[in-house]
Short mmCIF file of N, CA and C in Angstrom, two decimals:
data_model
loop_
_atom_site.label_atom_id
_atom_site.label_comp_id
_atom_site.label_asym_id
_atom_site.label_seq_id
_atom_site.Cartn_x
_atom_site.Cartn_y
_atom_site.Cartn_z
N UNK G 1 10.29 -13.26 -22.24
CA UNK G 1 9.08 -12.90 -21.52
C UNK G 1 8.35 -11.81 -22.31
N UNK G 2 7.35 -12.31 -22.42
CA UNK G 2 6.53 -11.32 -23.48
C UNK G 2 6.02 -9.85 -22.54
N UNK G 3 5.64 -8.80 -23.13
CA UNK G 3 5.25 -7.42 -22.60
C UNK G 3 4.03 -7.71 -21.54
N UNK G 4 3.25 -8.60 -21.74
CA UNK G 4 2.11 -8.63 -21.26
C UNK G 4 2.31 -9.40 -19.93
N UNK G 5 3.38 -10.50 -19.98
CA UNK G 5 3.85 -11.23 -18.94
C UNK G 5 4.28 -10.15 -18.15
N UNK G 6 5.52 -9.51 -18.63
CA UNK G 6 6.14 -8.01 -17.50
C UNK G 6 5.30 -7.27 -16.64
N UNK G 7 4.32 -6.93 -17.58
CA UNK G 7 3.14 -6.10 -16.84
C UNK G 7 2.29 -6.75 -16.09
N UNK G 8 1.84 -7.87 -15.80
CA UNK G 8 1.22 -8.65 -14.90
C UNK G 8 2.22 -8.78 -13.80
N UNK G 9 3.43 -9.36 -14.32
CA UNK G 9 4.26 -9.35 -13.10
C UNK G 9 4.98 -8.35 -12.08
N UNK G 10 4.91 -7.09 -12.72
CA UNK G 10 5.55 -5.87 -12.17
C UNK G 10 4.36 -5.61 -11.63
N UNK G 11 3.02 -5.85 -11.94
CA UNK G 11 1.86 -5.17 -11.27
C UNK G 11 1.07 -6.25 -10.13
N UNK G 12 1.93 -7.10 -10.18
CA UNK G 12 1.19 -8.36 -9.65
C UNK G 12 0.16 -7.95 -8.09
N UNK G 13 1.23 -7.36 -7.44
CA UNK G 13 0.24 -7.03 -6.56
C UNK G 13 -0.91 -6.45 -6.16
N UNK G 14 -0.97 -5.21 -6.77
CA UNK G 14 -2.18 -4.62 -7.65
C UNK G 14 -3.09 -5.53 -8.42
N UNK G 15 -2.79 -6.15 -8.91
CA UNK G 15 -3.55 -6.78 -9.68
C UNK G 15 -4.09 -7.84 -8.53
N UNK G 16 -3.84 -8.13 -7.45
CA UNK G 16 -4.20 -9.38 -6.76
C UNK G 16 -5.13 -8.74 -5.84
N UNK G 17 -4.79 -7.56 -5.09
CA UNK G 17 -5.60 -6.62 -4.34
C UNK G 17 -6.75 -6.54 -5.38
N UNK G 18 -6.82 -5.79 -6.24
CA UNK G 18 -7.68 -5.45 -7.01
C UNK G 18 -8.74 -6.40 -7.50
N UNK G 19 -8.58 -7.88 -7.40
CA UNK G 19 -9.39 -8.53 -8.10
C UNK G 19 -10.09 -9.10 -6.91
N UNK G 20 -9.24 -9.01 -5.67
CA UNK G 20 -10.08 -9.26 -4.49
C UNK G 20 -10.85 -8.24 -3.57
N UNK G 21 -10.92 -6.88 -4.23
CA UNK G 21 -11.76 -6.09 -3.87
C UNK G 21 -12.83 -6.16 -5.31
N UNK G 22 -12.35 -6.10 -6.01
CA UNK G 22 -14.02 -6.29 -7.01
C UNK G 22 -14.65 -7.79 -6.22
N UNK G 23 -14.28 -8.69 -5.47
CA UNK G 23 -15.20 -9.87 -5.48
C UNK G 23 -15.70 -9.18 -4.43
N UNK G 24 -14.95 -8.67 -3.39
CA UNK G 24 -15.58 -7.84 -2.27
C UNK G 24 -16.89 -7.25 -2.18
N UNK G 25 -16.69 -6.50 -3.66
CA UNK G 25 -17.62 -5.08 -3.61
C UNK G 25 -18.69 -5.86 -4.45
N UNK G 26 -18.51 -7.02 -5.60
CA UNK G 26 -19.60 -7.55 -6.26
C UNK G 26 -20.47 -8.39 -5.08
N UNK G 27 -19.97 -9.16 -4.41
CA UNK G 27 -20.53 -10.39 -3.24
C UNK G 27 -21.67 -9.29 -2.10
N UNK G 28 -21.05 -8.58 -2.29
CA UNK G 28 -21.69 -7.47 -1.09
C UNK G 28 -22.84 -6.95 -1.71
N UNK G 29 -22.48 -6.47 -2.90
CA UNK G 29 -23.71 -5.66 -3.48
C UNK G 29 -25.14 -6.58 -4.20
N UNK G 30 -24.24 -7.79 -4.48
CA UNK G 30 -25.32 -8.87 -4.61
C UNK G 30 -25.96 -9.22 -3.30
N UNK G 31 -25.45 -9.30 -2.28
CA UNK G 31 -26.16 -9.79 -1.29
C UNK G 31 -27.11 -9.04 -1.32
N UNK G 32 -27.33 -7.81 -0.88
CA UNK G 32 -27.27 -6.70 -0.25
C UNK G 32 -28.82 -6.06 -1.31
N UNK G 33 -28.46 -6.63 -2.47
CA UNK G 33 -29.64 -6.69 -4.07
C UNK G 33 -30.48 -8.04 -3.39
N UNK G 34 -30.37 -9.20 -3.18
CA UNK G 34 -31.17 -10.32 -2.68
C UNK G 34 -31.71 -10.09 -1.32
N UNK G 35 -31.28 -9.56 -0.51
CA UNK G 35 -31.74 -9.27 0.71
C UNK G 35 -32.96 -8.38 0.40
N UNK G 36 -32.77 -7.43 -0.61
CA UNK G 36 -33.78 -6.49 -0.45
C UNK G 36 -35.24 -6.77 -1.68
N UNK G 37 -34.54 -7.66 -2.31
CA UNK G 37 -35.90 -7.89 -3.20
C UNK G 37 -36.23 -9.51 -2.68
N UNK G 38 -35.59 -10.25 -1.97
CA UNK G 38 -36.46 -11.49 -1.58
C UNK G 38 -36.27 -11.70 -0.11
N UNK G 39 -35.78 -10.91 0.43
CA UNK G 39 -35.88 -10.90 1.99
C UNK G 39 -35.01 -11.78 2.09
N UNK G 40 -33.58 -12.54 1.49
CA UNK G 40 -33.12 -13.56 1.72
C UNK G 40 -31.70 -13.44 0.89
N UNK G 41 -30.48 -13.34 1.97
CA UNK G 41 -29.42 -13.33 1.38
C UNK G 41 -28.80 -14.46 0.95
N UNK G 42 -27.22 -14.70 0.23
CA UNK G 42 -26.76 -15.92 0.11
C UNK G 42 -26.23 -16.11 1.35
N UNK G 43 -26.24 -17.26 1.74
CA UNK G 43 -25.64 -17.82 3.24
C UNK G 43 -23.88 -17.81 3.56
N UNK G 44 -23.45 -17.95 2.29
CA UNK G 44 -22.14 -17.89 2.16
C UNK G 44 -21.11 -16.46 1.86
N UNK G 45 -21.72 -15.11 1.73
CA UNK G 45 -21.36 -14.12 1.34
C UNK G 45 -20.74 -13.18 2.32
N UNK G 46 -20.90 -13.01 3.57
CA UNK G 46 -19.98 -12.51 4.57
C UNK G 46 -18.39 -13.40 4.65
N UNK G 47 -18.66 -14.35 4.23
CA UNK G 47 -17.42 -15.30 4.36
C UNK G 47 -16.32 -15.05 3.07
N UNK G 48 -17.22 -15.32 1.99
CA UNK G 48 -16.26 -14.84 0.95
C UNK G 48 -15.77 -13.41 0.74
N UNK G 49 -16.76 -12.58 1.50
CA UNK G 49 -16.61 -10.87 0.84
C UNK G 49 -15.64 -10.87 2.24
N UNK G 50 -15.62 -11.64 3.91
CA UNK G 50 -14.14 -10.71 4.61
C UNK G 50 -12.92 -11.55 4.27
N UNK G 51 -13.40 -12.70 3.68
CA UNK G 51 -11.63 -13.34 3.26
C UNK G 51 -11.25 -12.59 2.03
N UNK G 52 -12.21 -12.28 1.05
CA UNK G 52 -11.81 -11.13 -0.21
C UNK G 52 -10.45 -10.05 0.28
N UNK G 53 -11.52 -9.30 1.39
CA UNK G 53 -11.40 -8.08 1.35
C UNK G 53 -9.82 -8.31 2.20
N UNK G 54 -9.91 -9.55 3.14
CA UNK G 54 -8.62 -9.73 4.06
C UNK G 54 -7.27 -9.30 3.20
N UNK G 55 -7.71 -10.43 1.70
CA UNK G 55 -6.60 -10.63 0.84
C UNK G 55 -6.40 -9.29 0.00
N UNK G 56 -6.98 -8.24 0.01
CA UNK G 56 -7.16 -7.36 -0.61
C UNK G 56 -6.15 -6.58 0.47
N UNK G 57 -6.66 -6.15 1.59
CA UNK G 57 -6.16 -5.06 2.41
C UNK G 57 -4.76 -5.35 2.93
N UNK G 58 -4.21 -7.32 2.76
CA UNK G 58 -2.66 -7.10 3.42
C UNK G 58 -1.67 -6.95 1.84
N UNK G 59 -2.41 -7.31 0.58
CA UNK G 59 -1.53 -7.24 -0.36
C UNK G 59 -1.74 -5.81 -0.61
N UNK G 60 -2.69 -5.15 -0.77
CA UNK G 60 -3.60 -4.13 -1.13
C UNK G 60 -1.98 -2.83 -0.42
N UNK G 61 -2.09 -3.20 0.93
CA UNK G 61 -1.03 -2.27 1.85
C UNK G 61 0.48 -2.44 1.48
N UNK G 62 1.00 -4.09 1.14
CA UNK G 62 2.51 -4.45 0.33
C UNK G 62 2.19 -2.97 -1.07
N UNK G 63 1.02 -3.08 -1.70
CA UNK G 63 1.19 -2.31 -3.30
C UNK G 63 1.60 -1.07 -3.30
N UNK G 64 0.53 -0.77 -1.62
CA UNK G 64 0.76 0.94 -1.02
C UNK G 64 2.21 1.03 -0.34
N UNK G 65 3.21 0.46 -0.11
CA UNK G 65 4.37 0.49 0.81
C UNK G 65 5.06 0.43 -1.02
N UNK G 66 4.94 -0.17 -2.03
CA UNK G 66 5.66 -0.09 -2.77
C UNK G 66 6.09 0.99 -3.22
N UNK G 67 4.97 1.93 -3.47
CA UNK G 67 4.45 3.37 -4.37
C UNK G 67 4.73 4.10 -3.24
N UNK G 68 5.30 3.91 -1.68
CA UNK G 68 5.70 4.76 -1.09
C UNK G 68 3.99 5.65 -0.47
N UNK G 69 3.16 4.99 -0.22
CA UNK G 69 1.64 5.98 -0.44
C UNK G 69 1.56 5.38 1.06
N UNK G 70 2.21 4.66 2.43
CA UNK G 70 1.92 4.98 3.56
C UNK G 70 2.21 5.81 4.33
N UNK G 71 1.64 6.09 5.25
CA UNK G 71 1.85 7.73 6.38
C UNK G 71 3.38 7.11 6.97
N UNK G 72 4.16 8.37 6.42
CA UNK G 72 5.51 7.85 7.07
C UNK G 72 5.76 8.96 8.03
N UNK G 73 7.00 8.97 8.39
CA UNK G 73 7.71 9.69 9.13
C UNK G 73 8.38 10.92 8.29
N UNK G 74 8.02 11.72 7.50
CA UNK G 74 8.45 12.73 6.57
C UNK G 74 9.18 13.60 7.28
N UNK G 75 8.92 14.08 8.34
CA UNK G 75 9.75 15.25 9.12
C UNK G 75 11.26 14.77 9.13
N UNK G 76 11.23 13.47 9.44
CA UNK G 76 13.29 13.13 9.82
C UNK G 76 13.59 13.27 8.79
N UNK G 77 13.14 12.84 7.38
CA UNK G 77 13.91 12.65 6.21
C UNK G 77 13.98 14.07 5.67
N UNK G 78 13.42 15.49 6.34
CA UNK G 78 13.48 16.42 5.54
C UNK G 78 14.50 17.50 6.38
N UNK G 79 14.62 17.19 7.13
CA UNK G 79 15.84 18.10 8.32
C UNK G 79 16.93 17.55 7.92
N UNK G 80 18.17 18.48 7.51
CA UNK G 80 19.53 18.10 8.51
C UNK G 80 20.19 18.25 6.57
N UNK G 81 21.54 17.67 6.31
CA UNK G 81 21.78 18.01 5.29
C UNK G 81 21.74 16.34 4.66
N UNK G 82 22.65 16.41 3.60
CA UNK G 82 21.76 15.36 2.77
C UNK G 82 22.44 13.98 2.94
N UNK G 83 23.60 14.04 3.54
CA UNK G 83 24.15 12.56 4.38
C UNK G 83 22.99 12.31 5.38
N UNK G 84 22.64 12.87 6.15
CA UNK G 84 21.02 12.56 7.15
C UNK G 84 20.28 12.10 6.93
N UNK G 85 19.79 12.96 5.89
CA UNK G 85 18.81 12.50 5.17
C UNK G 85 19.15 11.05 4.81
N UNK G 86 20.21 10.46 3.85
CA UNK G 86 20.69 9.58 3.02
C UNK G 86 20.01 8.52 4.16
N UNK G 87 21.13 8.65 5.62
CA UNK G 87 21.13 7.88 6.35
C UNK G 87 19.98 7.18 7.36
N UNK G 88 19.24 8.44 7.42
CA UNK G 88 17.99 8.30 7.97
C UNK G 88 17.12 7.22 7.26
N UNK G 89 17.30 7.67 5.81
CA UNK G 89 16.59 6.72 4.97
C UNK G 89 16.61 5.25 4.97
N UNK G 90 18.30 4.62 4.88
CA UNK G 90 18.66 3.78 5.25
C UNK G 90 18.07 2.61 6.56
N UNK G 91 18.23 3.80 7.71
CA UNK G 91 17.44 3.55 8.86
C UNK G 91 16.28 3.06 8.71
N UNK G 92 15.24 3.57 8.24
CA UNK G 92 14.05 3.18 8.38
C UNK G 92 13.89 1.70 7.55
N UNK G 93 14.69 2.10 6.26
CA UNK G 93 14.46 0.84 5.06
C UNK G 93 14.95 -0.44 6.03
N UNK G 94 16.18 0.10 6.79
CA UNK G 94 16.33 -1.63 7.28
C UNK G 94 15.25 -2.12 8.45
N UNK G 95 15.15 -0.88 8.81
CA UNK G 95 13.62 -1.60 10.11
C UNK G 95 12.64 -1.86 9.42
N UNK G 96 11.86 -1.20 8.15
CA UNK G 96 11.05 -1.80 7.73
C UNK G 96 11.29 -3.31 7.60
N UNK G 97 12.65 -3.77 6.86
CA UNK G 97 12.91 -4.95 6.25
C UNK G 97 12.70 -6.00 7.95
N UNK G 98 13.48 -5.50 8.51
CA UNK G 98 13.47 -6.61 9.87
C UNK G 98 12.22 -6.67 10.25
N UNK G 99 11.34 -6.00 10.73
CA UNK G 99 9.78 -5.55 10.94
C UNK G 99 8.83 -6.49 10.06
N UNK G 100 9.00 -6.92 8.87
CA UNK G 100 8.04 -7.29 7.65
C UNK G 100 8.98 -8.85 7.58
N UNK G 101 10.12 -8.92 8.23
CA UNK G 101 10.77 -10.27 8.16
C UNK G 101 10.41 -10.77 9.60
N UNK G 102 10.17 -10.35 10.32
CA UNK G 102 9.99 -10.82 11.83
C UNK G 102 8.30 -10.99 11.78
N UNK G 103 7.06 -10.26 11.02
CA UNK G 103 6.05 -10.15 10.75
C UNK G 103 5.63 -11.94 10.05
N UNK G 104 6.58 -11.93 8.64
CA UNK G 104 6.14 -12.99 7.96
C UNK G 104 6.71 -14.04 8.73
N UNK G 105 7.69 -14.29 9.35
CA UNK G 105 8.00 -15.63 10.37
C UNK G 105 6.55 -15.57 10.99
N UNK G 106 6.19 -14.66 12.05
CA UNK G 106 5.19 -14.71 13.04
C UNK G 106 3.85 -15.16 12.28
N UNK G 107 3.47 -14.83 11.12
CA UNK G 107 2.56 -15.34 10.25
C UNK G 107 2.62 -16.53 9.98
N UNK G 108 3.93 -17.21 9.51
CA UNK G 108 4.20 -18.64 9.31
C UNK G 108 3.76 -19.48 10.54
N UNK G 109 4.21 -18.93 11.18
CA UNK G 109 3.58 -19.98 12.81
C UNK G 109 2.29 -19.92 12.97
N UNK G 110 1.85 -18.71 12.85
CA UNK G 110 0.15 -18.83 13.10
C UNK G 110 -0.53 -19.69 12.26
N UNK G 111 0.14 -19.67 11.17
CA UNK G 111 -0.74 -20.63 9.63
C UNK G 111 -0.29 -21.92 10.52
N UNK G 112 0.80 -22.48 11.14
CA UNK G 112 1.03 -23.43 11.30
C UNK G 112 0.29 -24.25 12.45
N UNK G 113 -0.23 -22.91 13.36
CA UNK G 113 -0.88 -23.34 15.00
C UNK G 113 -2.18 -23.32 14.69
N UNK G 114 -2.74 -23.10 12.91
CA UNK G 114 -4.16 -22.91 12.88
C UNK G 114 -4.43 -23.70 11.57
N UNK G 115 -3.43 -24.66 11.19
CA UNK G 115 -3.56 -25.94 10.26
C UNK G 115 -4.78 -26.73 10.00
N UNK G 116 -5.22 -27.16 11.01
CA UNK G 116 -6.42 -27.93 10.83
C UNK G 116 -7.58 -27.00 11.02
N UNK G 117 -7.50 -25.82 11.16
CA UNK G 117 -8.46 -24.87 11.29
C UNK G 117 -9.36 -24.46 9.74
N UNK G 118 -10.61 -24.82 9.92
CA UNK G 118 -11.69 -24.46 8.28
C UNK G 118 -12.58 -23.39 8.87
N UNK G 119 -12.74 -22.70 7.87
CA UNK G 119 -13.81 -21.51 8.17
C UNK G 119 -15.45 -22.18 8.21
N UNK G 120 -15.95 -21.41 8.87
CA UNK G 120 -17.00 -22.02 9.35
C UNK G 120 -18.50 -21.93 8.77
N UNK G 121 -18.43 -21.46 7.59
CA UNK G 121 -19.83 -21.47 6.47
C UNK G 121 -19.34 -22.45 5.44
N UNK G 122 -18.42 -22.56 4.66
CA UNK G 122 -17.86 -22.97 3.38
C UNK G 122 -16.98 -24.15 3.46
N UNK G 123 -16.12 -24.25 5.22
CA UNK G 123 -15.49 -25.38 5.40
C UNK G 123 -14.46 -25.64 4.25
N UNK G 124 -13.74 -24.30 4.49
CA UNK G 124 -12.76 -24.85 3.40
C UNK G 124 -11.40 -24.53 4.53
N UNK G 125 -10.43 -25.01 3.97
CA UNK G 125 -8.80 -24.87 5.12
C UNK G 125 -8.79 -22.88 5.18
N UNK G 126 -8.80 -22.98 6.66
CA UNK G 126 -8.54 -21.20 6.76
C UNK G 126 -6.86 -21.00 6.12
N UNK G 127 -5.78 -21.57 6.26
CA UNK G 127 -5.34 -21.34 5.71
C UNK G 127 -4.96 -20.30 4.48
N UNK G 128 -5.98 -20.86 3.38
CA UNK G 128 -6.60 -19.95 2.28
C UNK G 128 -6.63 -18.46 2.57
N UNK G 129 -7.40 -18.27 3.68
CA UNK G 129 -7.55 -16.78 3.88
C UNK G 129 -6.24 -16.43 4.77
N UNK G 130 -5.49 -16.98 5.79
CA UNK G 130 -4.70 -16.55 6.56
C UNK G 130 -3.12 -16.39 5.64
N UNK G 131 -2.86 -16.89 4.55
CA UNK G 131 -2.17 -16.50 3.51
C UNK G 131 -1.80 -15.56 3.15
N UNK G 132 -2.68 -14.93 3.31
CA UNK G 132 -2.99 -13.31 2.85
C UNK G 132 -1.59 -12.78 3.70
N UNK G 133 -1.41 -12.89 4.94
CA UNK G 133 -0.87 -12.31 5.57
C UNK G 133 0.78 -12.69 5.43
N UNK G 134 0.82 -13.59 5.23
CA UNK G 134 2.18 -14.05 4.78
C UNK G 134 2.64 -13.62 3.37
N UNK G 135 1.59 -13.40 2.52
CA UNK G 135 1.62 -13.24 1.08
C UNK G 135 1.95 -11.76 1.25
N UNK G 136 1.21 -10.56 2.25
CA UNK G 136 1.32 -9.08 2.07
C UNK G 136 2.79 -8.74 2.39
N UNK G 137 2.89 -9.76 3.48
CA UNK G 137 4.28 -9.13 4.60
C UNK G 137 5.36 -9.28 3.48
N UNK G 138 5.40 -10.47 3.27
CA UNK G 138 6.39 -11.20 2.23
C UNK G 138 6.84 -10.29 1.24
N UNK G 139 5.87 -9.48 0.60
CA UNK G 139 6.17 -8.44 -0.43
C UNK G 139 6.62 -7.37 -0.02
N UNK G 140 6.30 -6.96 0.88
CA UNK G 140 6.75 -5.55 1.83
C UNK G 140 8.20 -5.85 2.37
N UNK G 141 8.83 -7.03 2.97
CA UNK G 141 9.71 -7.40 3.01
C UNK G 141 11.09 -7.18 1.80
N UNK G 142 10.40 -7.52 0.52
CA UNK G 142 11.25 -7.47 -0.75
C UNK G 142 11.25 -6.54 -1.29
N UNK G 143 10.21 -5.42 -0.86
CA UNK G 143 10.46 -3.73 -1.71
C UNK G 143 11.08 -3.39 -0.37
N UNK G 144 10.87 -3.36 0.91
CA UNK G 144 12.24 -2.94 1.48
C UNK G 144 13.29 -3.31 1.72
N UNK G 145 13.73 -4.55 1.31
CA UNK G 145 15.19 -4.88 1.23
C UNK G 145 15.66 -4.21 -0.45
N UNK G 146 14.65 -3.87 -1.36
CA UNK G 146 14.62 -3.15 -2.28
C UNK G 146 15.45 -1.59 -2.18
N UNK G 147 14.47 -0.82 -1.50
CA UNK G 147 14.83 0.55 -0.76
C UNK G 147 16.03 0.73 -0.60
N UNK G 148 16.42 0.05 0.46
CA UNK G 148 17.52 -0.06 0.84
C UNK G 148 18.35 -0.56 0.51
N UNK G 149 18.57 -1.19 -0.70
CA UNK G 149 19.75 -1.17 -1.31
C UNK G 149 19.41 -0.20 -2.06
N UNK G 150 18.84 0.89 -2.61
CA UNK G 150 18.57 1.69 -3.70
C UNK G 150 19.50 2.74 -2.32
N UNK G 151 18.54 2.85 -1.51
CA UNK G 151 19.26 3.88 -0.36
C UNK G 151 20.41 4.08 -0.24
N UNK G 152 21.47 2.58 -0.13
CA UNK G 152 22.46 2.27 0.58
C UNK G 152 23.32 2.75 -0.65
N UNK G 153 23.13 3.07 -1.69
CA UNK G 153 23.84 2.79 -2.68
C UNK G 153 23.82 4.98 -3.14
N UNK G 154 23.01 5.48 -2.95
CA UNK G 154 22.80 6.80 -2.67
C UNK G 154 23.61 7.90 -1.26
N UNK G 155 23.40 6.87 -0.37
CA UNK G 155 24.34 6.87 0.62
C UNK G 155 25.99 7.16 0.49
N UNK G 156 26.28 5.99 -0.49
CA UNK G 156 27.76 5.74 -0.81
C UNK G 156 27.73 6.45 -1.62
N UNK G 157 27.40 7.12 -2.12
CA UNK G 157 27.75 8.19 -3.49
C UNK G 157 27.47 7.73 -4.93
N UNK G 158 26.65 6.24 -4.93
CA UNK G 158 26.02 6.02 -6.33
C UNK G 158 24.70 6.44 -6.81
N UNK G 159 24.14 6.92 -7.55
CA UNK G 159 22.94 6.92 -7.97
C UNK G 159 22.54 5.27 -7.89
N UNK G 160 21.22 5.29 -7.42
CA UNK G 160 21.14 3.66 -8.03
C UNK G 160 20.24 3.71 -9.62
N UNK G 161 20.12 2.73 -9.79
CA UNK G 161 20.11 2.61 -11.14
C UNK G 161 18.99 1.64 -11.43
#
């Protein structure tokens, strides 16, 4: 696997958020440029810029849960001595994991109860956009079954590695 492959793939999520907030922020600002010099937007641009931004904000939040950058619970993990801590940690990593595994099932069904469902400018399978949500959880799922084995293993007296 070449260097450039690694780095796409270690960054993948980032990179997927990211390219669906530039269509976000380009679709918008074009509209937004046509509206004001011909009185007349594209017809299709609210549609593409909130399925963008959809796919942006559930992978966008998997990238932020990776890097550890959501509002957590900091107070438990900083009291008590450092088995507590260890354990506390543990704690949360496995509820995240059940939480983001019970999340992406519940996502799977909705994609499934909204199958024949097309969005309604572009008529393409919603699907497409409802993905997103299975695609964010899904990742958040695998950096905290991640955690927590990094945790579990800190816990027992290994560094993880």
């Amino acid at each position: 696997m070449s260097e450039a492959s690694k780095l796409l793939f270690r960054n993948f999520d980032l990179i997927v958020s990211g390219f669906f907030l530039c269509i976000t922020v380009l679709v918008v600002i074009v509209n937004v440029g046509l509206r004001y010099l011909f009185q007349s937007g594209l017809f299709w641009a609210e549609e593409v810029a909130t399925s963008a931004f959809i796919w942006s904000v559930f992978v966008g939040s998997a990238a932020a849960y990776r890097y550890k950058m959501h509002i957590g619970i900091d107070f438990l993990t900083q009291i008590g001595p450092r088995a507590w801590k260890d354990f506390i940690a543990v704690i949360i990593d496995a509820s995240m994991f059940i939480i983001n595994g019970y999340i992406v099932y519940l996502s799977i069904l909705f994609i499934q109860a909204n199958k024949l469902k097309r969005t309604p400018v572009l008529d393409i399978p919603a699907i497409y956009v409802n993905l997103a949500l299975t695609v964010g959880f899904t990742l958040m799922a695998v950096y905290a079954l991640g955690f927590l084995y990094g945790d579990l293993r800190k816990l027992f007296g290994r560094q993880a590695g």
